[in-house]
Short mmCIF file of C-alpha atoms in Angstrom, two decimals:
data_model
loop_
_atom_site.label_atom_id
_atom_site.label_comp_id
_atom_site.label_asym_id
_atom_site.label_seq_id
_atom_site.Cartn_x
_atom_site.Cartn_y
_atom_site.Cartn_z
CA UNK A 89 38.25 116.29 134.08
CA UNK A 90 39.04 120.04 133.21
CA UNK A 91 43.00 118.98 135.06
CA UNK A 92 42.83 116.10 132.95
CA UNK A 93 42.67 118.03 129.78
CA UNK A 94 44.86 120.27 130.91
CA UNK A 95 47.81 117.83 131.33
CA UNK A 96 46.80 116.37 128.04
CA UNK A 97 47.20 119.63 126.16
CA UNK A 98 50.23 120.52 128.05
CA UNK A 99 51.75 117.22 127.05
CA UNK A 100 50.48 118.15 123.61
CA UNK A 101 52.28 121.17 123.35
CA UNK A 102 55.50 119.80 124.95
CA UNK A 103 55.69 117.62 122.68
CA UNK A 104 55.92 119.83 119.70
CA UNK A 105 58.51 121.88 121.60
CA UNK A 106 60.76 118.88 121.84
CA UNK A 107 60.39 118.14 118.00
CA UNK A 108 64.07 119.26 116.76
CA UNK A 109 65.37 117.27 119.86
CA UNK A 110 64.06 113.97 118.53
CA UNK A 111 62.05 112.95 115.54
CA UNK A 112 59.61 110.70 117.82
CA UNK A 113 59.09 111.26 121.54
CA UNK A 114 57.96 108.68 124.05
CA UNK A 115 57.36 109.50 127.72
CA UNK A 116 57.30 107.09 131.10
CA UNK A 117 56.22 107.92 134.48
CA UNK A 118 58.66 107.89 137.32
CA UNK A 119 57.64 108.26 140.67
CA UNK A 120 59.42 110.09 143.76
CA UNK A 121 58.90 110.05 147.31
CA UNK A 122 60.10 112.78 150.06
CA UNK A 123 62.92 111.55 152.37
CA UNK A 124 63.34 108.22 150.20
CA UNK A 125 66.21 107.04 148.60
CA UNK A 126 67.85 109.38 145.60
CA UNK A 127 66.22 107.77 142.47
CA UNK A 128 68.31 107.46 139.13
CA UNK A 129 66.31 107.97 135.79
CA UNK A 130 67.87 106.43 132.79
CA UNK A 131 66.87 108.16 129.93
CA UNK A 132 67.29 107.35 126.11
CA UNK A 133 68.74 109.87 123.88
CA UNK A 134 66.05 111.82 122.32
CA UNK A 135 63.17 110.36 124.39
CA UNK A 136 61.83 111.30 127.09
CA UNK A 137 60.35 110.54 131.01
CA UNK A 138 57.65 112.09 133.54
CA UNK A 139 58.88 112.09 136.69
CA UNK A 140 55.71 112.62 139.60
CA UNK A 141 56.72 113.91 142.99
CA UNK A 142 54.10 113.34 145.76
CA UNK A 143 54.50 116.60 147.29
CA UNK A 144 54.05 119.30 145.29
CA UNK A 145 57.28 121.66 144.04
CA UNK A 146 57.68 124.76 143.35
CA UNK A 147 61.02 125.29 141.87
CA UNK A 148 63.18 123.22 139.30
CA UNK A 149 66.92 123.07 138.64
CA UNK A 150 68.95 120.96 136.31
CA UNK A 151 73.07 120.87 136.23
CA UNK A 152 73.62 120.23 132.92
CA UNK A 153 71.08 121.89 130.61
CA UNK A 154 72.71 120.32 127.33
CA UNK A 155 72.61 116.79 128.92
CA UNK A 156 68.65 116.80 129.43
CA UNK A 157 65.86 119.39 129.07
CA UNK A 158 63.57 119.49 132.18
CA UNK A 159 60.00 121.59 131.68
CA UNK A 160 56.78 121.33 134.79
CA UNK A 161 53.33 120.08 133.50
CA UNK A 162 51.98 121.02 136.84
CA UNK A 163 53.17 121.11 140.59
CA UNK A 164 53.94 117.37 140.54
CA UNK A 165 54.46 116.46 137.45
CA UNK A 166 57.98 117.09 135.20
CA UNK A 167 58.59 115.98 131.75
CA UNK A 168 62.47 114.85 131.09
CA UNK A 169 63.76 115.12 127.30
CA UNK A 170 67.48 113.37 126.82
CA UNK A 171 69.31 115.86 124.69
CA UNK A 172 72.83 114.24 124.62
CA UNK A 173 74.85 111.35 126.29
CA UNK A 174 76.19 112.38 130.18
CA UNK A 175 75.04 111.94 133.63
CA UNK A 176 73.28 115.47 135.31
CA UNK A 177 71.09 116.12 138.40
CA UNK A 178 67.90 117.47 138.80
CA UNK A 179 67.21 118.98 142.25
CA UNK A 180 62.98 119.64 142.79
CA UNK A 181 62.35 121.92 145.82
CA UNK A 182 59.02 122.87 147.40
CA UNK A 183 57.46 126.39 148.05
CA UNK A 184 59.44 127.02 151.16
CA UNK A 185 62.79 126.33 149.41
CA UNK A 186 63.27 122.89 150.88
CA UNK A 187 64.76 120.45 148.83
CA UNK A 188 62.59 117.42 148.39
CA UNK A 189 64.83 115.46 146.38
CA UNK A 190 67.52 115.18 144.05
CA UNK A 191 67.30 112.66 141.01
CA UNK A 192 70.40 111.84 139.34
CA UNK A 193 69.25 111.81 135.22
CA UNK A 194 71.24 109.11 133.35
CA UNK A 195 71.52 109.79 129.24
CA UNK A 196 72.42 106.83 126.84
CA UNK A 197 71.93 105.91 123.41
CA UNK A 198 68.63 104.86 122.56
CA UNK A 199 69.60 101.03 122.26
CA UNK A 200 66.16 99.68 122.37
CA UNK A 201 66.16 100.71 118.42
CA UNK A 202 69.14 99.58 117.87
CA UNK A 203 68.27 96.31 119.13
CA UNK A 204 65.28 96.55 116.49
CA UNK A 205 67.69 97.43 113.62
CA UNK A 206 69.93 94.88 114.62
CA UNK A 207 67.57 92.27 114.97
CA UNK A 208 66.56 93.65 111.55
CA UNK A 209 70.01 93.38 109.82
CA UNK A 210 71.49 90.17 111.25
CA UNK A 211 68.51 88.21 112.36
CA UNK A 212 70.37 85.38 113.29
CA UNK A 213 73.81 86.90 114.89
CA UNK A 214 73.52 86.49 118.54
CA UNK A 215 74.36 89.86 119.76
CA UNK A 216 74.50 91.71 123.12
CA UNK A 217 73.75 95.02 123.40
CA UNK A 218 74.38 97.27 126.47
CA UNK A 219 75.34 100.43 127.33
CA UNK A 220 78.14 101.66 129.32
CA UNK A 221 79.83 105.04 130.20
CA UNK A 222 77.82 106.90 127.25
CA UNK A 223 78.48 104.18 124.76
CA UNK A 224 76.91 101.05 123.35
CA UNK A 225 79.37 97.76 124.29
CA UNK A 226 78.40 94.68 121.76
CA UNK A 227 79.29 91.37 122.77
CA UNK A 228 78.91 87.75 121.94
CA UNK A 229 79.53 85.26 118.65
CA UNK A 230 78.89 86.36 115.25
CA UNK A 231 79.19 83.53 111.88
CA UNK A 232 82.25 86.04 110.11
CA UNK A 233 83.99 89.49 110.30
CA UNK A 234 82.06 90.49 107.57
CA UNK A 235 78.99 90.86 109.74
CA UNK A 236 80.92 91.82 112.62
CA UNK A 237 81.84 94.94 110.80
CA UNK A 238 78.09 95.40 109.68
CA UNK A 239 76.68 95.20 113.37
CA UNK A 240 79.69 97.82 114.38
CA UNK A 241 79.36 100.09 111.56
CA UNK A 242 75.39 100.01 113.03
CA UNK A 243 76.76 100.82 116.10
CA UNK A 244 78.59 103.91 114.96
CA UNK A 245 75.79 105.60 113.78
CA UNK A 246 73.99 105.62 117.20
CA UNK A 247 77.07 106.10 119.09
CA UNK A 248 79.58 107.74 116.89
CA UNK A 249 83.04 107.07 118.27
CA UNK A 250 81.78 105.10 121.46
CA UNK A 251 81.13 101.43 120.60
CA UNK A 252 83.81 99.08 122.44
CA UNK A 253 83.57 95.94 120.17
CA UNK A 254 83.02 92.66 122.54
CA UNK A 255 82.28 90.31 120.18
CA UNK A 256 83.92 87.28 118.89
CA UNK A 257 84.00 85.12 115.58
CA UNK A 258 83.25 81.42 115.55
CA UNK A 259 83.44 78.73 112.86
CA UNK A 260 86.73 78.01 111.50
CA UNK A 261 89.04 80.99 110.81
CA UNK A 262 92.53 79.66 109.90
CA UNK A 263 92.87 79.10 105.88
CA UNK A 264 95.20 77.09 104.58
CA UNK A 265 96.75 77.99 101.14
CA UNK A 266 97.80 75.82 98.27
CA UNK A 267 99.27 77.16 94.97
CA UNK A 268 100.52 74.77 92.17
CA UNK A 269 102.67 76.41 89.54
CA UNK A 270 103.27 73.97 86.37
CA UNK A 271 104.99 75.25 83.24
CA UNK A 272 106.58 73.49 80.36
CA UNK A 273 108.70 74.60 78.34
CA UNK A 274 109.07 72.92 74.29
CA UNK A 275 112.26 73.70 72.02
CA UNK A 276 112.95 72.75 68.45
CA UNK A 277 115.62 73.72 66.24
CA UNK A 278 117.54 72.36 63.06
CA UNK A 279 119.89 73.47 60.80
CA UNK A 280 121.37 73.00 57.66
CA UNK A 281 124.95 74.42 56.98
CA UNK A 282 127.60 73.63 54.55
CA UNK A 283 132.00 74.98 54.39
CA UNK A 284 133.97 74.41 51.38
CA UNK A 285 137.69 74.78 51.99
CA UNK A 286 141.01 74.52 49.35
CA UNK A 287 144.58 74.35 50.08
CA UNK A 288 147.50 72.31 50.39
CA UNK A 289 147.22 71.09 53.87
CA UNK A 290 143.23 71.00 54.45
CA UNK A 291 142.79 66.98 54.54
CA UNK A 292 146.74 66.40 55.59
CA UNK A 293 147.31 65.16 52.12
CA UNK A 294 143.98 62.49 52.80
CA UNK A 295 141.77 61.69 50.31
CA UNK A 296 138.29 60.24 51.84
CA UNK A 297 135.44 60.32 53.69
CA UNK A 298 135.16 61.41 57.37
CA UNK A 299 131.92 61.09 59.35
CA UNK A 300 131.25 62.21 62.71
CA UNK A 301 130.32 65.54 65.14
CA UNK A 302 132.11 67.96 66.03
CA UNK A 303 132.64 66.56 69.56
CA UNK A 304 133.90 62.86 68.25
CA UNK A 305 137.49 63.70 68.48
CA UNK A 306 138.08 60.00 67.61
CA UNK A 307 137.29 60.38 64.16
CA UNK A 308 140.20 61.03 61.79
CA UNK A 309 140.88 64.32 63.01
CA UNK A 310 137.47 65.78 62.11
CA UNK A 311 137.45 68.25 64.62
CA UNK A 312 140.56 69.75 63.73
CA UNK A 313 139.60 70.09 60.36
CA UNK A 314 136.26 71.27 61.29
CA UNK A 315 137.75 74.26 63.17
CA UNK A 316 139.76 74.97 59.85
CA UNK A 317 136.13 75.07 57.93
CA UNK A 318 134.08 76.32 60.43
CA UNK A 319 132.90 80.30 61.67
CA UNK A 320 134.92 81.62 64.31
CA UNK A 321 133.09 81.16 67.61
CA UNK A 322 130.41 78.98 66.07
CA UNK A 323 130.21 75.25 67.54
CA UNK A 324 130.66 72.25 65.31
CA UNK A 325 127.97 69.53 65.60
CA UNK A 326 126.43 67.01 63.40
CA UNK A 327 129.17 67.39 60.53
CA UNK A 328 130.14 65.30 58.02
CA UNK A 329 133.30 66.32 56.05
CA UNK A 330 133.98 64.94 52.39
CA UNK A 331 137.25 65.34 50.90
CA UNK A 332 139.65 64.81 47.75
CA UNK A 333 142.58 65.49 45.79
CA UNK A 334 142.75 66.59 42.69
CA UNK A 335 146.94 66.65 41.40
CA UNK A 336 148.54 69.28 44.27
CA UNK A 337 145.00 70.45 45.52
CA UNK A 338 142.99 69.07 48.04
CA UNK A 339 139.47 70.12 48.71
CA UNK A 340 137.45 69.80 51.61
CA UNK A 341 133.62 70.21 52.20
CA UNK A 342 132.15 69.93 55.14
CA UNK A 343 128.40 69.60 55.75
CA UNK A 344 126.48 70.14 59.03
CA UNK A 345 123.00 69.02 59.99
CA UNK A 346 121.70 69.07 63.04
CA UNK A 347 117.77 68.55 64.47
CA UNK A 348 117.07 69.63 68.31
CA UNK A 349 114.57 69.18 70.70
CA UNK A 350 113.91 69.38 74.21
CA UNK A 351 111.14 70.15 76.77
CA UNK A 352 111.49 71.37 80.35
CA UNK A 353 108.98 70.34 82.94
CA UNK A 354 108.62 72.37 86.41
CA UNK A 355 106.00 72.48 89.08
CA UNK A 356 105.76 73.45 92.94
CA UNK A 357 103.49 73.10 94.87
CA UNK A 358 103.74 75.22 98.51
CA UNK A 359 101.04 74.84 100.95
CA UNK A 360 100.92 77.50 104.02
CA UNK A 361 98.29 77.99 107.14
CA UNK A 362 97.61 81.42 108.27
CA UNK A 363 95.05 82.88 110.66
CA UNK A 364 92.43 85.02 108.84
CA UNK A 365 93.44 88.55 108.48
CA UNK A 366 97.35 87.58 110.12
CA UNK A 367 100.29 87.49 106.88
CA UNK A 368 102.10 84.72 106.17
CA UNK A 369 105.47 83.82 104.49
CA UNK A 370 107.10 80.74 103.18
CA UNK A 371 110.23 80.71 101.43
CA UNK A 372 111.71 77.38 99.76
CA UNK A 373 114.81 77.78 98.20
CA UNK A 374 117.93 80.15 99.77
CA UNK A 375 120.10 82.97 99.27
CA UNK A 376 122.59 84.02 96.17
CA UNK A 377 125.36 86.04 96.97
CA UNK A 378 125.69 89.35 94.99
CA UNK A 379 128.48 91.86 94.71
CA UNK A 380 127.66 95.86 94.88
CA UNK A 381 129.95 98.23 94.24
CA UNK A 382 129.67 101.31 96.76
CA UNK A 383 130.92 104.75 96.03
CA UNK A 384 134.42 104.54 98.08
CA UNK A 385 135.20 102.05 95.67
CA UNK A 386 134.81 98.93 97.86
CA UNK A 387 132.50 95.80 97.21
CA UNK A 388 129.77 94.72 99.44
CA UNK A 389 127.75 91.28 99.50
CA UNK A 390 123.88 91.27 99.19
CA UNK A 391 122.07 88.25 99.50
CA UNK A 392 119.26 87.73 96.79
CA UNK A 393 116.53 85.30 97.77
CA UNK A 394 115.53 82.20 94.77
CA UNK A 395 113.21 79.44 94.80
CA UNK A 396 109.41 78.87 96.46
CA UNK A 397 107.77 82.01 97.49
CA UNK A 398 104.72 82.17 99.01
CA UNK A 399 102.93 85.84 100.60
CA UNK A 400 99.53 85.64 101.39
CA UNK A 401 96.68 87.19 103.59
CA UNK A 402 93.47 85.32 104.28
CA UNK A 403 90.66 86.98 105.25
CA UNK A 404 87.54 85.03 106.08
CA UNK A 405 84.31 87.04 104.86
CA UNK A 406 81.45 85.25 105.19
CA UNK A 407 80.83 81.74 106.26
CA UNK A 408 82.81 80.12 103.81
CA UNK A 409 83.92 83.35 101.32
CA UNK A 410 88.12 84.00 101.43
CA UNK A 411 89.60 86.97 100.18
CA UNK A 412 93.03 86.33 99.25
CA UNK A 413 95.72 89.27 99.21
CA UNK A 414 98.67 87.18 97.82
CA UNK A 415 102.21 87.10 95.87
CA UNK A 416 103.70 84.14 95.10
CA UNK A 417 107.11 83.96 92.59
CA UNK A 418 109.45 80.85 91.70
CA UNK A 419 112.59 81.47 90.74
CA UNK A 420 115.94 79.81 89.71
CA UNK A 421 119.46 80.63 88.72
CA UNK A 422 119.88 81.62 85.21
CA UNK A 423 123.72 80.56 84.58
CA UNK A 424 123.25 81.31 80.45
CA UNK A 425 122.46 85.26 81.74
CA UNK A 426 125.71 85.59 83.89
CA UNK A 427 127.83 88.81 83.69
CA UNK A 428 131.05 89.63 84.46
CA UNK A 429 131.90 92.48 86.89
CA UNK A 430 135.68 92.82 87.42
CA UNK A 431 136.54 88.99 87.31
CA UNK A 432 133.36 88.38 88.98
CA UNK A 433 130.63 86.24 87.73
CA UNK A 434 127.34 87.06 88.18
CA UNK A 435 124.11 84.47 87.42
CA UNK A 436 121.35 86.08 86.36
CA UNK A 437 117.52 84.61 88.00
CA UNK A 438 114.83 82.96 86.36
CA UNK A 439 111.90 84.28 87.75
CA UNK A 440 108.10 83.90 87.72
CA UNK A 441 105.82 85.72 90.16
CA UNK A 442 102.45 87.31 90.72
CA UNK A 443 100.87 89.26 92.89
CA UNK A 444 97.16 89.89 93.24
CA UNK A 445 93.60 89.55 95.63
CA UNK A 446 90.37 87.27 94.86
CA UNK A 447 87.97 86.00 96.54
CA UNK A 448 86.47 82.31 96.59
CA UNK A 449 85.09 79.39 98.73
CA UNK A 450 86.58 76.59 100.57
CA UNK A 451 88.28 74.25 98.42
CA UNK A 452 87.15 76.30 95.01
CA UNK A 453 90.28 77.27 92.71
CA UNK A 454 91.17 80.12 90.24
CA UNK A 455 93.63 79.73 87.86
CA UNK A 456 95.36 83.77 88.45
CA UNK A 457 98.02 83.94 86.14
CA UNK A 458 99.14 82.21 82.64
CA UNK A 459 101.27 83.20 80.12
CA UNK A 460 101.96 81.22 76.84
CA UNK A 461 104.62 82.49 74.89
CA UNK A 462 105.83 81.11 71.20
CA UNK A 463 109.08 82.25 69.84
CA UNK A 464 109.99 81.26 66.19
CA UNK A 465 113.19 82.57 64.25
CA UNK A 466 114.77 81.68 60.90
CA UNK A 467 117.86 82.33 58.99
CA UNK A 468 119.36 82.24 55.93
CA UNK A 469 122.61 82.95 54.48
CA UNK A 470 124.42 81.85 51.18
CA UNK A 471 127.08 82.98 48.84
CA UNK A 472 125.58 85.68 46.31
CA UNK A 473 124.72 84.02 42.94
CA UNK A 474 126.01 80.32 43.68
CA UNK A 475 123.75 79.55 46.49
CA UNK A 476 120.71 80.02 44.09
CA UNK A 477 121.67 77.59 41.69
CA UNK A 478 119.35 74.66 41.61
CA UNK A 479 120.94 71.61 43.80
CA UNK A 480 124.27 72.25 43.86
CA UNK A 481 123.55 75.87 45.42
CA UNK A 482 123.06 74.12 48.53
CA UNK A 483 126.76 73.51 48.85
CA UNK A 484 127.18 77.50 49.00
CA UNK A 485 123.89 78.11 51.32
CA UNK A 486 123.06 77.81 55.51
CA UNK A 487 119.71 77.94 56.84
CA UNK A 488 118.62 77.59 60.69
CA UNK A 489 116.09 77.69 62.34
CA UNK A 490 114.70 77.81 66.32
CA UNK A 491 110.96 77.99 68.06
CA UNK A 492 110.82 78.14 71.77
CA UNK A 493 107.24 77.07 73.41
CA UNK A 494 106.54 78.16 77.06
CA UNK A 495 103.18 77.72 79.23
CA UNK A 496 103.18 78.90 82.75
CA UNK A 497 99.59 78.30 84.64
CA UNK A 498 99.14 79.57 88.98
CA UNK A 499 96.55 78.35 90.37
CA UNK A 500 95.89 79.11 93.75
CA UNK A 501 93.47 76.82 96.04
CA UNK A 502 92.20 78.15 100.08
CA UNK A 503 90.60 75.59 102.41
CA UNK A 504 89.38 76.49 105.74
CA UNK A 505 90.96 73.81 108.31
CA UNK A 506 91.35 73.31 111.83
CA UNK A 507 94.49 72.11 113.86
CA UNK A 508 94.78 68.52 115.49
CA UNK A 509 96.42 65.98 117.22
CA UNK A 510 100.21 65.36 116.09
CA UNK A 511 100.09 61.75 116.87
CA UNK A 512 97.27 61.63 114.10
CA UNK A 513 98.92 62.44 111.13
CA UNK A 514 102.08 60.61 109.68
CA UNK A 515 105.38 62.74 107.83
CA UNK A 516 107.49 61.97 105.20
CA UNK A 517 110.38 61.01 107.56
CA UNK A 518 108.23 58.45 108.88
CA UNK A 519 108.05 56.48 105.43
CA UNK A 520 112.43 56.71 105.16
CA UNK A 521 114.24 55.57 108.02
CA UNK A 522 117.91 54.83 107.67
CA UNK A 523 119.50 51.31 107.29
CA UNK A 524 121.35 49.11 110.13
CA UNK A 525 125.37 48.12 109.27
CA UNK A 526 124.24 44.86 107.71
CA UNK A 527 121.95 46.44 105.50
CA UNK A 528 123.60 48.87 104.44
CA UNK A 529 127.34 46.97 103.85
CA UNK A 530 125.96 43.25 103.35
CA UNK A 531 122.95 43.86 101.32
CA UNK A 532 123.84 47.30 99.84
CA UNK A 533 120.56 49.43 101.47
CA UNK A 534 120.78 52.95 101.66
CA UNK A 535 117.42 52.71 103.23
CA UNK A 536 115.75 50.45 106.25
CA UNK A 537 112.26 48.85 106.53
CA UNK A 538 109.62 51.47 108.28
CA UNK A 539 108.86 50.71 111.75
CA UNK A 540 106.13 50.53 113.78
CA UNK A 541 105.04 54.19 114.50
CA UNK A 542 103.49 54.66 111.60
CA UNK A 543 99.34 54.45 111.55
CA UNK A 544 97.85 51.15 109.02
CA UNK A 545 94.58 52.56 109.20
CA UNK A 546 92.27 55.98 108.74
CA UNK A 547 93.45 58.75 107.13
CA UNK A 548 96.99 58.96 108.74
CA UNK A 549 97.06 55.43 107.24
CA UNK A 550 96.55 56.71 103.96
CA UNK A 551 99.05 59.52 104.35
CA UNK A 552 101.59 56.72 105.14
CA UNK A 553 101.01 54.92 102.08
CA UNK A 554 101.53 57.58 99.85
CA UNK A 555 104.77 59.48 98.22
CA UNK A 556 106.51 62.47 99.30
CA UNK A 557 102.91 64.09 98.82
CA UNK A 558 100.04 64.66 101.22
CA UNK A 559 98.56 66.94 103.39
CA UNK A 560 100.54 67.38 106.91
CA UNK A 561 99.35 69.57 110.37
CA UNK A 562 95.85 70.11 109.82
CA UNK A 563 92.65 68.97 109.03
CA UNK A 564 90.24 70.03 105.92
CA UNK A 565 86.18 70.70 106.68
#
């Protein structure tokens, strides 16, 4: 009984030594044998072991103090403490300085509460947890990266800078990417503009009416007159010219009115498939040749991409979440913008682009850019003091004017899909084959009838029956 207390209290007060080693201390019992095989003790960080030797010692060594802290309850009893992560030796000898044995003292992170924390955190990941060279090693399936990078970040804190990452991702983790941009664009314009020309020679001694535009050449000479009447560098359209003679005068008025409209329709659509967290690029469209001047006076080409652009990053977060790094930009050659750099012409570009990151589900959309833009301007010019007599001052007054409508919507849509079989699916070249000789030069076909590779029924069926539209490569969950 009174050794019985004794070990107790010794324990007791071990334990309190030990405190600023770990905040909660559990001890095991190992047991040693004379002449047997050298044991190994694996010992968790900041926990400790008892190791009992059937013979009893009398002197203690350990190789590595800062690996593990060694202290004697009694003759036959010593309590272990793992201080840091290594591998040390402990060597016990007996009273005549004989070594009884040596035990080598293995120190690893304490993974059994890790395993509790992680069991904790992601209750339903199926993670493996062992240790390995003074590290943790994690292994198996998890649902998403996002709780990958949870269960490693765990990791970290119990083995800072020694976790080897193991583990995989299942579920689907390829994303494919459709943006639509649609933007119409609504002009209006009319004008209202009278000339009043005297002279000898105005009407080439004609006295009449003259109807017509400025382009109907056929038309009594209307456009020649028209230039007479006309603004220098101003276009002639919509013009009707009136004319007489009064004794050696003749007098010509010419009156133009003119009402347009027009509206401009344009939409792409790309679609691209990336892996999650790999870029991907898509460019529909080509390359415009640009001149640069360099500084010996020479001119170099550079080649300016136009048309479908499409940058994007998927990242899949969780389950079904996508974060979305992206820029996508159409553009088109402006030919009304060109310049002119020594005898070279130079288009300018149309272009529309964004570039920005959201996050959304499978097959959920967000419209991330739209711009609506309305332009109005007005003019008015007239001769002083006759154009603001009533009625007739419209004979001496011009008025114009233009409003230019524009809507631009990108809308960007991610799906999660996985690859399959390419005899499952049916492409656009399928639907268009070309004609045989007697189609095309006795019955004037540019175009044969389809033949018989192309799937009637499921959803390559569908495909088949449909425009130059579909879905092509891949299959949506």
């Amino acid at each position: 009984m009174k050794i019985d207390r004794f070990l107790k209290a010794a324990l007791l007060g071990l334990s309190l030594t030990a405190a600023p080693f770990a905040g909660e201390v559990q001890a095991d019992t190992l047991r040693i044998l004379r002449n047997g095989s050298q044991p190994v003790l694996n010992v968790p960080m900041n926990r400790a072991l008892v190791v009992e030797s059937d013979l009893p010692f009398a002197e203690l060594s350990i190789a590595n103090p800062a690996i593990a802290d060694i202290s004697s309850l009694n003759d036959r009893n010593i309590y272990v403490l793992g201080k840091s992560p290594g591998t040390t030796t402990l060597t016990i000898l007996d009273a005549a300085g004989e070594l009884i044995t040596n035990v080598d003292i293995r120190v690893s992170p304490d993974v059994s509460e890790f395993k509790e924390r992680l069991r904790q955190i992601l209750p339903q990941e199926k993670i493996e947890v062992r240790t390995a060279n003074d590290g943790i090693v994690l292994s198996g399936t998890v649902t998403s990266t996002g709780r990958m990078q949870r269960a490693l970040d765990l990791a970290e804190r119990y083995a800072p800078e020694r976790v080897s990452n193991l583990m995989s991702v299942g579920g689907v983790q390829q994303v494919m990417l459709k943006v639509r941009f649609a933007e119409m664009e609504r002009t209006a314009a009319k004008m209202l503009r009278t000339s009043l020309a005297t002279g000898g020679s105005v009407l080439n001694g004609d006295l009449g009416l003259e109807l017509g535009t400025g382009n109907a050449a056929s038309l009594a000479d209307v456009d020649a007159v028209a230039n007479k009447l006309a603004p220098k560098g101003i276009d002639v359209e919509g013009a009707v010219l009136f004319g007489f003679n009064a004794g050696g005068l003749e007098v010509g008025i010419m009156l133009e009115s003119l009402e347009r409209k027009g509206v401009v329709r344009t939409l792409a659509e790309p679609n691209l498939t990336a892996l999650s967290g790999q870029e991907a690029k898509f460019l529909a469209g080509g390359e415009y040749p640009i001149p640069v001047s360099q500084q010996n006076n020479t001119i170099t080409i550079e080649y300016k991409p136009f048309g479908v652009e499409l940058n994007f990053i998927p990242r899949v977060i969780d389950g079904d979440l996508i974060n979305l790094e992206l820029e996508a930009a159409v553009s088109s050659i402006d030919t009304g913008n060109a310049i002119v750099l020594s005898d070279i012409s130079v288009n300018a570009f149309k272009r529309r682009e964004t570039s920005t990151t959201v996050e959304l589900r499978d097959g959920e959309s967000f419209a991330i850019a739209g711009l609506l833009m309305d332009d109005f301007t007005d003019s008015n010019s007239q001769l002083p003091w006759l154009g603001d007599v009533p009625v007739l001052g419209a004979l001496f007054r011009s008025a114009e004017f233009e409003r230019s409508q524009s809507e631009l919507v990108i809308i960007v849509t991610p799906h999660l899909v996985t690859p399959t079989r390419g005899e499952y699916f049916a492409l656009p070249t399928d639907r268009v084959v070309p004609p045989t000789e007697r189609d095309l030069f006795l019955r004037g076909k540019v175009a044969g009838k389809p033949g018989g590779n192309i799937p009637k029924t499921g959803a390559a069926g569908e495909v088949a029956k449909q425009d130059f539209t579909g879905s092509y490569g891949y299959v949506m969950d």
